[in-house]
Coordinates of C-alpha atoms and ligand atoms in Angstrom, one line a residue:
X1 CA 9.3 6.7 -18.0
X2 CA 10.3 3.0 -17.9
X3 CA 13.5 1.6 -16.5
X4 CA 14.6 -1.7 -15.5
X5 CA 16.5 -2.8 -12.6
X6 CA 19.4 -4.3 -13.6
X7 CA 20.1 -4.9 -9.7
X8 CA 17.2 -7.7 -10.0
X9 CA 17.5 -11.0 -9.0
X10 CA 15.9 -14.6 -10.2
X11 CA 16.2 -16.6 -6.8
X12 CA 15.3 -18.0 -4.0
X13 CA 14.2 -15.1 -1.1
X14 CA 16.9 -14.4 0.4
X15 CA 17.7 -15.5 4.0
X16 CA 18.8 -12.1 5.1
X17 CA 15.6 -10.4 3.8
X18 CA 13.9 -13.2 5.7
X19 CA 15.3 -12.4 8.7
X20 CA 13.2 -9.5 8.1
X21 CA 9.6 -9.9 7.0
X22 CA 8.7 -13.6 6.0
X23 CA 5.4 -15.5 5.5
X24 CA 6.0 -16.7 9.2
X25 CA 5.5 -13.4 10.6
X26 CA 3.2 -12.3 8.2
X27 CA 0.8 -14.9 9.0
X28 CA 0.7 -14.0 12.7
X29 CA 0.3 -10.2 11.7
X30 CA -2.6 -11.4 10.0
X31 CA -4.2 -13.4 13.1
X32 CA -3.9 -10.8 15.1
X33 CA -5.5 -8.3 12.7
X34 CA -8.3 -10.5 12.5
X35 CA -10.0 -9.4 15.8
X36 CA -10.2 -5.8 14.5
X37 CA -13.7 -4.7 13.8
X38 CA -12.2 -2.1 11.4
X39 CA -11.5 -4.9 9.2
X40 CA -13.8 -6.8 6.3
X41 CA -14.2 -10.3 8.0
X42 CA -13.2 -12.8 4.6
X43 CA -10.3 -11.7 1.8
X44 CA -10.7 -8.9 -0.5
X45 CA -12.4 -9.8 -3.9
X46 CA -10.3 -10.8 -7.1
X47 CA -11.9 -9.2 -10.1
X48 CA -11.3 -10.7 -13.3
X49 CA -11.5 -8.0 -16.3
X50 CA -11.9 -9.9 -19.6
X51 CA -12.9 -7.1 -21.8
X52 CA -9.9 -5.0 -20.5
X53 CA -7.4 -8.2 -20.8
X54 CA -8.8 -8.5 -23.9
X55 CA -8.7 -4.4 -25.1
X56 CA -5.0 -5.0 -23.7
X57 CA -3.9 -7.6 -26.0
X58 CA -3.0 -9.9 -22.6
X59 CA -4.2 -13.0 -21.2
X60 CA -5.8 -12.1 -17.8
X61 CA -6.2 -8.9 -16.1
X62 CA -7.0 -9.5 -12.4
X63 CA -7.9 -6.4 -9.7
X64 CA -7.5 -7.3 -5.9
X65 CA -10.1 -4.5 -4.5
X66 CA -8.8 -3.0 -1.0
X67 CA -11.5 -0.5 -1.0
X68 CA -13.6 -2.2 1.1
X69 CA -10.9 -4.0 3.2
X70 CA -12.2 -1.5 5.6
X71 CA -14.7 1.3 6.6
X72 CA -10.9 3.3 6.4
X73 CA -11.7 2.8 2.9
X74 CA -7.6 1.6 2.0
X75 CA -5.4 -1.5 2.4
X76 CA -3.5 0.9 5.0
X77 CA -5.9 -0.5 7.7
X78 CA -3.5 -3.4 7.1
X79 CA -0.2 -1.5 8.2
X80 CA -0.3 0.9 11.5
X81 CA -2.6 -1.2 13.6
X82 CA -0.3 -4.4 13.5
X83 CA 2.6 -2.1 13.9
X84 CA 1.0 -0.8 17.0
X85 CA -0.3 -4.5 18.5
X86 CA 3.6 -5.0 18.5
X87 CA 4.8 -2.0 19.4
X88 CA 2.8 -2.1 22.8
X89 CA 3.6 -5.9 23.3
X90 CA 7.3 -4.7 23.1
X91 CA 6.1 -3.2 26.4
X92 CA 4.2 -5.3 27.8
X93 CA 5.0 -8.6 26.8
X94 CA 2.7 -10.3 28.9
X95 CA -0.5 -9.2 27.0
X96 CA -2.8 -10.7 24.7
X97 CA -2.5 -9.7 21.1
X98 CA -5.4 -10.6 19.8
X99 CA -7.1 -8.9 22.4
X100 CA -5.3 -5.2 22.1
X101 CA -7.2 -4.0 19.4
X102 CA -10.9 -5.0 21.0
X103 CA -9.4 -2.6 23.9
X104 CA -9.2 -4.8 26.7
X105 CA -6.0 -3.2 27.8
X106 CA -7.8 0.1 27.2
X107 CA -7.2 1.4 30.6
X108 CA -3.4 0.5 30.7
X109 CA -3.0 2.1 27.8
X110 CA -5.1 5.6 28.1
X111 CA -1.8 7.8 28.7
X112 CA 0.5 6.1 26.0
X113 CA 0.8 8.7 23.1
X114 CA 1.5 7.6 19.1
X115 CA 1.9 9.9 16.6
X116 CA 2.6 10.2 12.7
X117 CA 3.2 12.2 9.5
X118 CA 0.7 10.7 6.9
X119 CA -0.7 11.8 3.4
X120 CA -4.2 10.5 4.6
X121 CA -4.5 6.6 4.7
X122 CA -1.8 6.0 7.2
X123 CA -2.8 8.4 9.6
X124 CA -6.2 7.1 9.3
X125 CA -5.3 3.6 10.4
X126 CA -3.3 4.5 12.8
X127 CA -5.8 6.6 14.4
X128 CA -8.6 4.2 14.3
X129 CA -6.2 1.6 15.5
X130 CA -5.4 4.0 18.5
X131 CA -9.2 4.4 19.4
X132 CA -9.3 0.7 19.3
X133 CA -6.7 -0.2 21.4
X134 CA -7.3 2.9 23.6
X135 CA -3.9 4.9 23.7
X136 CA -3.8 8.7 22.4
X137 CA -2.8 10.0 19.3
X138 CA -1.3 13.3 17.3
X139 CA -1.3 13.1 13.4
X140 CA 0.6 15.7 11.6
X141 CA -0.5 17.0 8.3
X142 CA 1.2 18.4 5.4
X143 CA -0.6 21.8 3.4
X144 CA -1.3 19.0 0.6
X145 CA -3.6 16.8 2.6
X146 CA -7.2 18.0 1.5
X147 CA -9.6 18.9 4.4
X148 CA -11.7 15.9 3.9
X149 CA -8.7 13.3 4.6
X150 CA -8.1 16.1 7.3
X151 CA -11.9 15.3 8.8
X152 CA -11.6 11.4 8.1
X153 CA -8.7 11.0 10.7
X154 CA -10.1 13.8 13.0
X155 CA -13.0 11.8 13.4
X156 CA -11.3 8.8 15.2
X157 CA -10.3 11.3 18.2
X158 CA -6.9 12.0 17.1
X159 CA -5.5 15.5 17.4
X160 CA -4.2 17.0 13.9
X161 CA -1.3 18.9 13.8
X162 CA -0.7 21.7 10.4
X163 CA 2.5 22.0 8.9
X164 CA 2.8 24.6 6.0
X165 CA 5.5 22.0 4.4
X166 CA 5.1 18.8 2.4
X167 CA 5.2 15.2 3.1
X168 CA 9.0 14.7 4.4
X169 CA 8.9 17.9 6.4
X170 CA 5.8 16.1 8.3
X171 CA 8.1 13.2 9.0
X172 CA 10.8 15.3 10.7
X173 CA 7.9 17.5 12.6
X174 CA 6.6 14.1 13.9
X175 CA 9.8 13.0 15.3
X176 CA 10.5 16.4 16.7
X177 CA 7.3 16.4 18.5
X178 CA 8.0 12.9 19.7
X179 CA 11.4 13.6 21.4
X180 CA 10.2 16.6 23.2
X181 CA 6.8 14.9 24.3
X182 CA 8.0 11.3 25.1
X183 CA 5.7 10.2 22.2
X184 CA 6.2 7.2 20.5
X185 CA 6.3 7.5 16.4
X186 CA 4.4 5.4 14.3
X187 CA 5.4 5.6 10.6
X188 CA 5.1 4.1 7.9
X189 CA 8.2 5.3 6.5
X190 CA 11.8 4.4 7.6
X191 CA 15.1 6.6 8.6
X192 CA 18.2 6.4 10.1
X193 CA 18.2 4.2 13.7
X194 CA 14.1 3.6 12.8
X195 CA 13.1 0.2 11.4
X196 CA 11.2 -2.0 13.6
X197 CA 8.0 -0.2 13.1
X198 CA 7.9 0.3 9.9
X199 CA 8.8 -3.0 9.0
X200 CA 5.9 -4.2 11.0
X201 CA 3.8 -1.9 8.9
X202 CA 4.8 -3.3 5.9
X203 CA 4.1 -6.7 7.1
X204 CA 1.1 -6.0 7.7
X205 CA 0.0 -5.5 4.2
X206 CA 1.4 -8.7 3.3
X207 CA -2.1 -10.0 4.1
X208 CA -2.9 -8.9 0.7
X209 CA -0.3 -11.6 -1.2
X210 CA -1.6 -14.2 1.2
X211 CA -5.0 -14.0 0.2
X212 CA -4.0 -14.0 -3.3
X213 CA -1.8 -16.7 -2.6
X214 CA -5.2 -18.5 -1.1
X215 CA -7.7 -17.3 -4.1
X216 CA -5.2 -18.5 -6.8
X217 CA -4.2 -21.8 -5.6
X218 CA -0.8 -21.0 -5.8
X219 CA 2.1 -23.9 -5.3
X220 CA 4.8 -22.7 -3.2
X221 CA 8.5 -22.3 -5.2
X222 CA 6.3 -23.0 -8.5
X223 CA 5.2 -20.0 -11.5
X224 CA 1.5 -18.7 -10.0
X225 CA -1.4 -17.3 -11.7
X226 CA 0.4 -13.8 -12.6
X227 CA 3.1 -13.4 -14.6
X228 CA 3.1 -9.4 -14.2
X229 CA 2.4 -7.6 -10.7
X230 CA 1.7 -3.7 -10.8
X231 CA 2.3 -2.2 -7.6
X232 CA 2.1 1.7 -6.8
X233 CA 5.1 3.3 -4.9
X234 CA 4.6 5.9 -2.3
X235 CA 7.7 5.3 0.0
X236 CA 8.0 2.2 -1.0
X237 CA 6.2 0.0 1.8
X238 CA 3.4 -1.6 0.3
X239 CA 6.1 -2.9 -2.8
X240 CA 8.2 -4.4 -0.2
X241 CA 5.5 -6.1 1.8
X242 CA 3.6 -8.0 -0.9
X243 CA 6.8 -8.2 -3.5
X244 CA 8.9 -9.9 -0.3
X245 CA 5.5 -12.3 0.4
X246 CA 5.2 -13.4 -3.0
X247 CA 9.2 -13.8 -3.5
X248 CA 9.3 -16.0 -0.8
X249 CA 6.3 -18.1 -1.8
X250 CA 7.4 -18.5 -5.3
X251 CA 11.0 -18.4 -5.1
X252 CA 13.1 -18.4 -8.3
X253 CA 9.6 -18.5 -10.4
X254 CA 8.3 -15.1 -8.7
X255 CA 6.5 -13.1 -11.0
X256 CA 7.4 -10.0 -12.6
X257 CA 7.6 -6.8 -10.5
X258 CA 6.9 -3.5 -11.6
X259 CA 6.7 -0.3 -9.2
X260 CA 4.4 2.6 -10.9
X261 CA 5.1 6.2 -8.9
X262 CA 3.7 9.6 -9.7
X263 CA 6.3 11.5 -12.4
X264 CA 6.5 14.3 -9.8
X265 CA 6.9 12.2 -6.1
X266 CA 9.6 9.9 -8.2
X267 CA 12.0 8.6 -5.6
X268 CA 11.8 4.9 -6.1
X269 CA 12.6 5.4 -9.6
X270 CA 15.5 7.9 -8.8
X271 CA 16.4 5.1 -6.6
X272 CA 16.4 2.4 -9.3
X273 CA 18.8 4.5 -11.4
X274 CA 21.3 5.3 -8.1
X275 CA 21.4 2.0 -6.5
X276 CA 20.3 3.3 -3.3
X277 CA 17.5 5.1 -1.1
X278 CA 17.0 8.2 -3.0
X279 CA 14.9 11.3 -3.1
X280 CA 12.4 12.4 -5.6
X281 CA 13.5 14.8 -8.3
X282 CA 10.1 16.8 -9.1
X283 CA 7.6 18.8 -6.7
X284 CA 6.5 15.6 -4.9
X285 CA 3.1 17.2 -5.6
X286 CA 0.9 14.9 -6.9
X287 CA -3.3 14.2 -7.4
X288 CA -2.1 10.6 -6.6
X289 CA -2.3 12.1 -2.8
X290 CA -1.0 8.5 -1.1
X291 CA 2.0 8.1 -3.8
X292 CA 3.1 12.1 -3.2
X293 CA 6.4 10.9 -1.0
X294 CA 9.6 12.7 -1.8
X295 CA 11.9 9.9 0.1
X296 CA 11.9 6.1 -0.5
X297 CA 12.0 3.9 3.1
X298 CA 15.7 2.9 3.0
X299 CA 14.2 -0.4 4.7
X300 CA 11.6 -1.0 1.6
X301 CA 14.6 -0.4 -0.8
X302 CA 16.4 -3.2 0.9
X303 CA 13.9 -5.4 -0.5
X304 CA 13.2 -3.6 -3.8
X305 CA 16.2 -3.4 -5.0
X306 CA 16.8 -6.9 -5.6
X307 CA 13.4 -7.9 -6.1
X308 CA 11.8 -5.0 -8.2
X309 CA 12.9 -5.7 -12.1
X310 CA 10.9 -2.4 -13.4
X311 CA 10.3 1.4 -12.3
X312 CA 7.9 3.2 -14.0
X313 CA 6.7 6.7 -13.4
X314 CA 3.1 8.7 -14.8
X315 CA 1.4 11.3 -15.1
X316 CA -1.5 12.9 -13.3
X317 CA -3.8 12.5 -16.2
X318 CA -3.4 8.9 -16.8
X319 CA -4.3 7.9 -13.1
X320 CA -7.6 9.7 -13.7
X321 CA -8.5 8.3 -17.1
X322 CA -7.3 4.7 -15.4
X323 CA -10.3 5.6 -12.6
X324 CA -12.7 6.4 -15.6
X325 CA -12.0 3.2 -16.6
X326 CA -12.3 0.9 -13.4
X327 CA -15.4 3.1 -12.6
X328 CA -16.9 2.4 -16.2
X329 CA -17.0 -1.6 -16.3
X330 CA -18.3 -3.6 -19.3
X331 CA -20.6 -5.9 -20.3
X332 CA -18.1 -8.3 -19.0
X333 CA -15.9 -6.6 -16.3
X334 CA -17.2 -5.6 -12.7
X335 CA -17.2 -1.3 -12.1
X336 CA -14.9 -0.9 -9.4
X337 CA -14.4 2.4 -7.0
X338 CA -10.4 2.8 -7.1
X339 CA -9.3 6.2 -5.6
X340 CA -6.4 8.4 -7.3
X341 CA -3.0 6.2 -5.7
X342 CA -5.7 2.8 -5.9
X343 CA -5.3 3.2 -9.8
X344 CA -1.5 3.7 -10.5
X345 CA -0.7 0.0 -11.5
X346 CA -3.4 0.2 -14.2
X347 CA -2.2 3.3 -15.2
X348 CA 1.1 2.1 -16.0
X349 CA -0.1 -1.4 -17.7
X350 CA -2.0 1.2 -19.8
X351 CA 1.1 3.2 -20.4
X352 CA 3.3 -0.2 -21.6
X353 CA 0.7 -1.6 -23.6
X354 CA 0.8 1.9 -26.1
X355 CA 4.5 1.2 -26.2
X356 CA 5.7 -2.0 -28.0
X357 CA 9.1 -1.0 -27.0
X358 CA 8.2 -0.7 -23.1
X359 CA 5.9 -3.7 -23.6
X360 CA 9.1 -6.0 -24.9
X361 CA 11.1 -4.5 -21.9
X362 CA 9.2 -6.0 -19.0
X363 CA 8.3 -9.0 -21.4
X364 CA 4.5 -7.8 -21.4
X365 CA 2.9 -10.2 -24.5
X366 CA -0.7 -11.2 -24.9
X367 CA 0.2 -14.0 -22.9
X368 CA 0.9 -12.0 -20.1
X369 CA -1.7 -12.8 -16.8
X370 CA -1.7 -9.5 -14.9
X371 CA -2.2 -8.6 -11.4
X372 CA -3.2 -5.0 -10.1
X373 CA -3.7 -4.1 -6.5
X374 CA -6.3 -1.2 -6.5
X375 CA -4.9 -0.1 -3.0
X376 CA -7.8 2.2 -2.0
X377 CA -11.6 3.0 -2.8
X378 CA -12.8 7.1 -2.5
X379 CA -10.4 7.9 0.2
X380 CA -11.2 11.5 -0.9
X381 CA -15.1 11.3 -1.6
X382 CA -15.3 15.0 -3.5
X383 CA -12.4 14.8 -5.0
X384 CA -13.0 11.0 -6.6
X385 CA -16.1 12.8 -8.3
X386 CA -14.7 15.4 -9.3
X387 CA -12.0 13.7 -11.3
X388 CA -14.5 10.7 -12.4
X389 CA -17.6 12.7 -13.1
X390 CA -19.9 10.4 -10.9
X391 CA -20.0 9.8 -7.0
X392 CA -17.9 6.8 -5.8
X393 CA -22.1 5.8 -4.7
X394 CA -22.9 5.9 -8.4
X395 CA -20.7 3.8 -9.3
X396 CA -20.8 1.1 -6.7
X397 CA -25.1 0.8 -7.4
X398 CA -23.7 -0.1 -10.7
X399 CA -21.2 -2.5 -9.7
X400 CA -24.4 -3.4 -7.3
X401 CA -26.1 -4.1 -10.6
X402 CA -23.9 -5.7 -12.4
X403 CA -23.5 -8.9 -9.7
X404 CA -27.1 -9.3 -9.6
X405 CA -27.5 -9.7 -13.4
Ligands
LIG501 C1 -3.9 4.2 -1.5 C2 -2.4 4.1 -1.4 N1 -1.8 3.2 -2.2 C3 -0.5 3.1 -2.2 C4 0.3 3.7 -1.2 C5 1.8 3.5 -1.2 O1 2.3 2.9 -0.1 P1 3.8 3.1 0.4 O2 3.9 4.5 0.8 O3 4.0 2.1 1.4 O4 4.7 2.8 -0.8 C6 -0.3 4.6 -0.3 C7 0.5 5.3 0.7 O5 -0.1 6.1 1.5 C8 -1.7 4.7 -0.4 O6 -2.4 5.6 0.5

């Protein structure tokens, strides 16, 4: 399903959505990520894929790979440990930043207490970035999240907490838990009264448009390389934070935006058609385990909604065959681990290019230059074989391969 936003805009960035995240502050999110050893030192890579582009009927297909932004394996490592650097300096104002998350106010720290709800990737960030900085933390799980995403956060030291409901009802156990323990919540999701921290989560991942911004040359308030930007919608955080970086860069010459969301967890498209923060209509449910959100951030929407110009939702089946097809390469396009929510923005180019209609909608023509962000690498190691019929190891001796030809 395709709609547009008719609620778009073709402007400058606006000053009150600057108020909020800006290049400014995205910048000194960035510098004080940098000291992280949980981080990959440089940018991650740009793939071009010319035999896709070409398969496509578009100009330029372009993959920015988070999969090995980290060891965490996701561009979430971007989000929760920036949101926690400023949640502690909100504290304690008097302490280095760049020096929290190498622990040298470890001891200070030992008795403060973050927790979150997470699908997997957040929760894993956030509880490496706890470890790091050396405060405690409490992750709550919904029955969805596999055992395996279960074990990859457990293994940072936090302490997982089992709900037998889904995603939202995590949410509201986490901020139940918090009020009665004095805990301090650190989601990447917004409500009611709740927006500092996430927005500094989603600032965080503007890192991402800034090193595109860096490995395309682009010309601030000129058209850059990419004329269409595919980016996957969970709640609606990583949208906001590299759509808002990339608005403001550009200005009135921004590139296209178009959100892709799992048919079943579709509350950014549900928000597109109600003009406001909606909920999903389907069973949230979804093998697209980071995109499985049932709420959109009524702080993201703030910035979508006039800065998003198409929803789109798919189906399970396509974000496997779009794996398949990262995994598989060509004689003259890199193989590339991308996990089940990494591939959802090449799922839905795939989706408008079979569609001439859909195509002609968001202006998608074979002189389109496309960006995807494939958000995360095998998050979910057994299940990432199962759906591609290799191990994520497989594949990457072949991507191994193919540089050294
Ligand atoms: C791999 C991956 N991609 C994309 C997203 C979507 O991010 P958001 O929920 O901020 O929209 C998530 C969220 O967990 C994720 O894990």
């Amino acid at each position: 399903m395709l709609v547009a936003n008719p609620r778009a805009v073709r402007a400058p960035y606006p000053a009150e959505l600057k108020s909020l995240m800006s290049i400014e502050r995205a910048q000194e999110s960035r510098l004080w990520l940098s000291p992280w050893p949980e981080l990959a030192r440089g940018a991650t890579p740009l793939y071009e894929l010319p035999d896709l582009a070409a398969k496509l009927n578009v100009a330029r297909i372009s993959v920015k790979d988070e999969s090995v932004r980290s060891p965490l394996g996701s561009f979430k490592a971007l989000g929760a440990p920036i949101a926690l650097v400023r949640q502690v300096l909100r504290l304690h104002p008097d302490l280095d930043p760049a020096a929290l998350l190498t622990g040298r106010h470890a001891e200070m720290l030992k008795d403060y207490t973050v927790i979150s709800a997470t699908d997997g990737n957040h929760g894993r960030g956030l509880a490496a970035a706890a470890r790091s900085v050396g405060c405690r933390c409490v992750i709550v799980l919904h029955a969805n999240v596999s055992l395996e995403r279960e074990q990859a956060i457990a293994v940072h030291g936090a302490r997982i907490v089992r709900i037998a409901g889904n995603y939202d009802e995590s949410v509201e156990e986490a901020a139940r838990l918090a009020a009665a323990h004095g805990w301090q919540v650190v989601s990447d999701t917004s409500y009611d009264g709740y927006e500092d921290i996430p927005r500094d989560v989603m600032q965080g991942y503007a890192t991402i448009a800034a090193e595109i911004v860096e490995q395309t040359g682009a010309v601030a308030n000129e058209a850059g390389a990419f004329t269409h930007v595919f980016l996957q919608g969970g709640v609606g955080g990583l949208a906001a934070g590299l759509a808002s970086y990339l608005w403001e860069h550009h200005g009135a010459q921004r590139p296209c935006f178009i959100v892709v969301e799992p048919r079943q967890a579709d509350c950014l498209f549900q928000s597109a058609l109600q003009g406001r923060a909606a909920k999903a209509t389907g069973s949230v449910d979804s093998v697209m385990a980071g995109l499985a959100c049932g709420e959109t951030s009524p702080l993201a929407w703030r910035f979508l909604q006039p800065g998003i110009d198409a929803f789109m939702t798919i189906e399970d089946g396509a974000a496997v065959q779009a794996m398949r097809v990262l995994a598989a390469g060509s004689g003259r396009d890199i193989p590339i681990v991308a996990g089940e929510s990494g591939v959802a923005g090449l799922a839905g180019l795939l989706a408008l290019r079979r569609d001439a209609a859909w195509s002609q909608q968001v202006g998608l023509d074979e002189c389109s230059r496309v960006l995807l962000i494939s958000t995360e690498g095998a998050t979910a190691p057994a299940v990432y074989e199962e759906l591609v019929g290799e191990p994520a190891d497989a594949v990457l001796k072949r991507q191994a391969a193919w540089l050294a030809r």
